[in-house]
XYZ file of C-alpha atoms in Angstrom:
238
model
C 92.439 130.731 87.989
C 93.053 127.191 88.190
C 89.796 125.286 87.623
C 91.244 121.791 87.749
C 90.012 121.237 91.388
C 86.362 122.093 90.858
C 83.354 120.726 88.963
C 79.794 121.865 88.071
C 76.497 120.221 87.531
C 72.819 121.141 86.943
C 70.565 118.158 87.736
C 67.680 119.599 85.750
C 69.572 119.198 82.530
C 70.751 115.550 83.014
C 67.606 113.768 81.620
C 67.551 115.771 78.264
C 71.334 115.889 77.603
C 72.177 114.999 73.938
C 74.330 116.082 71.058
C 72.064 119.045 70.311
C 71.607 120.281 73.825
C 74.941 119.723 75.486
C 76.409 123.145 74.091
C 73.425 124.961 75.605
C 73.910 123.159 78.834
C 77.614 124.115 78.906
C 76.661 127.817 78.224
C 74.718 128.286 81.469
C 75.435 131.391 83.130
C 76.419 129.618 86.376
C 78.889 127.412 84.893
C 82.437 128.600 85.742
C 84.034 127.048 82.751
C 82.136 129.210 80.332
C 83.454 132.284 78.793
C 80.624 134.763 78.057
C 82.801 136.934 75.784
C 83.212 133.732 73.265
C 81.679 133.675 69.719
C 79.161 131.107 70.970
C 77.427 133.760 72.952
C 77.395 136.140 70.089
C 75.700 133.515 67.736
C 73.275 132.815 70.540
C 72.238 136.364 70.892
C 71.862 136.960 67.258
C 70.003 133.761 66.885
C 72.213 132.330 64.290
C 73.246 128.570 63.714
C 76.540 127.247 64.997
C 77.856 126.995 61.374
C 78.631 130.739 61.531
C 81.412 130.060 63.792
C 83.639 129.065 61.100
C 83.485 132.593 59.611
C 84.338 134.369 62.968
C 87.596 135.013 64.658
C 88.005 134.595 68.503
C 87.258 132.126 71.314
C 84.699 129.423 70.600
C 83.385 126.156 72.036
C 82.715 123.038 69.940
C 81.620 119.477 70.648
C 84.495 117.421 70.046
C 83.252 113.842 71.025
C 79.921 112.386 72.134
C 79.064 109.028 73.669
C 75.349 109.448 74.692
C 74.151 109.721 77.301
C 77.149 109.384 79.601
C 80.186 111.094 77.988
C 80.623 114.440 76.097
C 83.971 116.277 75.385
C 83.879 120.071 74.601
C 86.827 121.996 73.433
C 87.764 125.524 73.876
C 89.738 126.917 70.853
C 90.979 130.239 69.429
C 89.878 130.460 65.930
C 92.283 132.513 63.642
C 90.809 131.640 60.255
C 88.298 129.295 58.888
C 90.897 126.456 58.599
C 93.262 127.411 61.515
C 92.392 127.012 65.234
C 94.517 126.720 68.299
C 93.189 124.343 71.150
C 92.973 126.131 74.635
C 91.339 123.642 76.886
C 89.137 120.517 76.937
C 86.287 119.785 79.244
C 84.511 116.423 79.658
C 80.947 115.814 81.001
C 80.352 112.595 82.787
C 76.941 111.821 83.938
C 76.060 115.577 83.659
C 79.027 116.744 85.858
C 81.614 119.060 83.972
C 85.275 118.720 84.712
C 88.244 120.460 83.164
C 90.762 118.150 81.482
C 94.240 118.734 82.837
C 97.156 119.452 80.457
C 100.320 117.557 80.153
C 102.190 119.961 82.385
C 99.647 119.784 85.086
C 99.733 115.963 85.090
C 103.554 115.818 85.283
C 103.555 118.418 87.981
C 100.859 116.433 89.997
C 102.664 113.040 89.512
C 106.089 114.687 90.610
C 104.490 116.358 93.734
C 102.762 112.961 94.664
C 105.923 111.061 94.155
C 108.086 113.507 96.202
C 105.410 113.620 98.877
C 105.398 109.888 99.177
C 109.188 109.733 99.260
C 109.318 112.457 101.888
C 106.750 110.568 104.095
C 108.832 107.489 103.834
C 112.020 109.152 104.857
C 110.183 110.922 107.779
C 108.643 107.523 108.956
C 112.118 105.879 108.568
C 113.828 108.454 110.686
C 111.174 107.877 113.502
C 112.343 104.400 113.881
C 116.084 105.270 113.721
C 117.881 105.327 117.092
C 121.479 106.363 117.980
C 123.724 105.906 121.072
C 127.428 106.636 121.301
C 128.224 103.214 122.701
C 125.932 101.270 120.429
C 125.730 103.273 117.214
C 122.808 103.263 114.906
C 119.868 100.639 115.055
C 116.165 100.408 114.228
C 113.345 100.461 116.869
C 109.952 99.273 115.425
C 106.960 99.371 117.496
C 105.285 96.589 115.628
C 108.123 94.385 116.404
C 107.766 94.878 120.187
C 104.023 94.190 120.038
C 104.762 90.947 118.105
C 107.366 89.844 120.615
C 105.065 90.403 123.453
C 102.220 88.360 121.916
C 104.501 85.651 121.000
C 105.002 82.825 123.558
C 108.515 82.979 124.890
C 110.189 79.666 124.046
C 112.394 78.078 126.671
C 116.083 78.199 125.679
C 118.030 75.107 126.062
C 120.917 75.277 128.259
C 124.082 74.269 126.581
C 126.333 72.070 128.636
C 129.513 73.667 130.039
C 133.005 72.923 128.487
C 135.901 71.493 130.517
C 137.725 74.821 130.342
C 134.644 76.599 131.782
C 134.354 74.108 134.583
C 138.082 74.381 135.460
C 137.964 78.115 135.411
C 135.005 78.400 137.654
C 136.482 75.929 140.157
C 139.706 77.986 140.183
C 137.751 81.117 140.790
C 135.702 79.444 143.578
C 138.873 78.212 145.291
C 140.478 81.682 145.145
C 137.390 83.240 146.703
C 137.264 80.621 149.447
C 140.938 81.304 150.309
C 140.384 85.055 150.302
C 136.980 84.870 152.189
C 136.938 81.744 154.428
C 133.633 80.558 155.581
C 132.412 81.694 159.116
C 129.743 79.068 159.542
C 129.753 75.414 158.838
C 126.772 73.099 158.495
C 127.942 69.596 159.298
C 124.807 67.687 158.406
C 121.864 68.750 156.309
C 119.026 70.160 158.310
C 121.170 71.203 161.169
C 121.963 74.687 162.321
C 125.183 76.215 161.096
C 127.982 76.342 163.602
C 130.583 79.014 163.741
C 134.042 77.682 162.533
C 135.795 78.701 165.737
C 133.446 76.523 167.933
C 134.274 73.350 166.025
C 136.587 71.105 168.020
C 139.744 70.103 166.166
C 140.968 66.523 166.856
C 144.511 66.548 168.441
C 147.134 65.518 166.008
C 149.274 62.574 167.235
C 152.541 63.615 168.643
C 155.586 62.255 166.895
C 157.074 59.356 168.748
C 160.394 59.802 170.327
C 163.062 57.685 168.658
C 166.136 56.661 170.350
C 169.433 57.587 168.689
C 170.691 53.898 168.589
C 167.394 52.891 166.684
C 168.137 55.846 164.352
C 171.640 54.473 163.528
C 170.205 50.988 162.981
C 167.597 52.433 160.602
C 170.213 54.331 158.589
C 172.492 51.253 158.465
C 169.626 49.109 157.079
C 168.738 51.694 154.564
C 172.446 52.086 153.482
C 172.778 48.168 153.088
C 169.536 47.930 151.128
C 170.854 50.581 148.850
C 174.177 48.866 148.273
C 172.626 45.628 147.153
C 173.834 42.043 147.794
C 177.729 41.186 147.633
C 179.161 39.782 144.513
C 180.122 36.034 144.488
C 183.696 35.109 143.748
C 184.904 32.021 141.843
C 186.854 29.648 143.782
C 190.182 28.106 142.527
C 190.555 24.350 142.669
């Protein structure tokens, strides 16, 4: 079973924890990290000292490091001979609470899972802000940006003056619309009621004066004479 996610503590032992009592504290029956089939249990039942562990073969627990009264490290190892052991697991006791130290594989596995979870969460959050439309394509839609735009005071945009090309183009379009759709009502003076165009009296145009044919000929002669210019002067012979 994976014991990396659990811990164990007995508050009655915390005031008396030291180098001599920490192994007895670790060998409590309610401790899930303790193996009752170990050599420490055999030595305890036979009332021998811990020095006899070096002469035995099997699983045993030893005090690896102590920093009274806050930190103790206990190692579980497989003894094959008085000089050869194989470490199996390490346990650390901090303020009376026992934890199992993770191995390198568990640490790497945990770090990789944490990194993958963070990357996956980032991709999911990024995809929630992504939008697509056939006519626009892809774009980002952030909720925080909308709230900021709502809270920000809207600055008045300065209207840029129109160019000559724009004015000429607008005048041409207005003239074209006026010819296609002539006005039906006209307001002659400001404040007056508009009057239909049909009711406006048009002033009679002056009739062309009748011109006599004789006057026409005189006018033509004068025009032709004016076009020819003055006669040339001739030199007199003496």
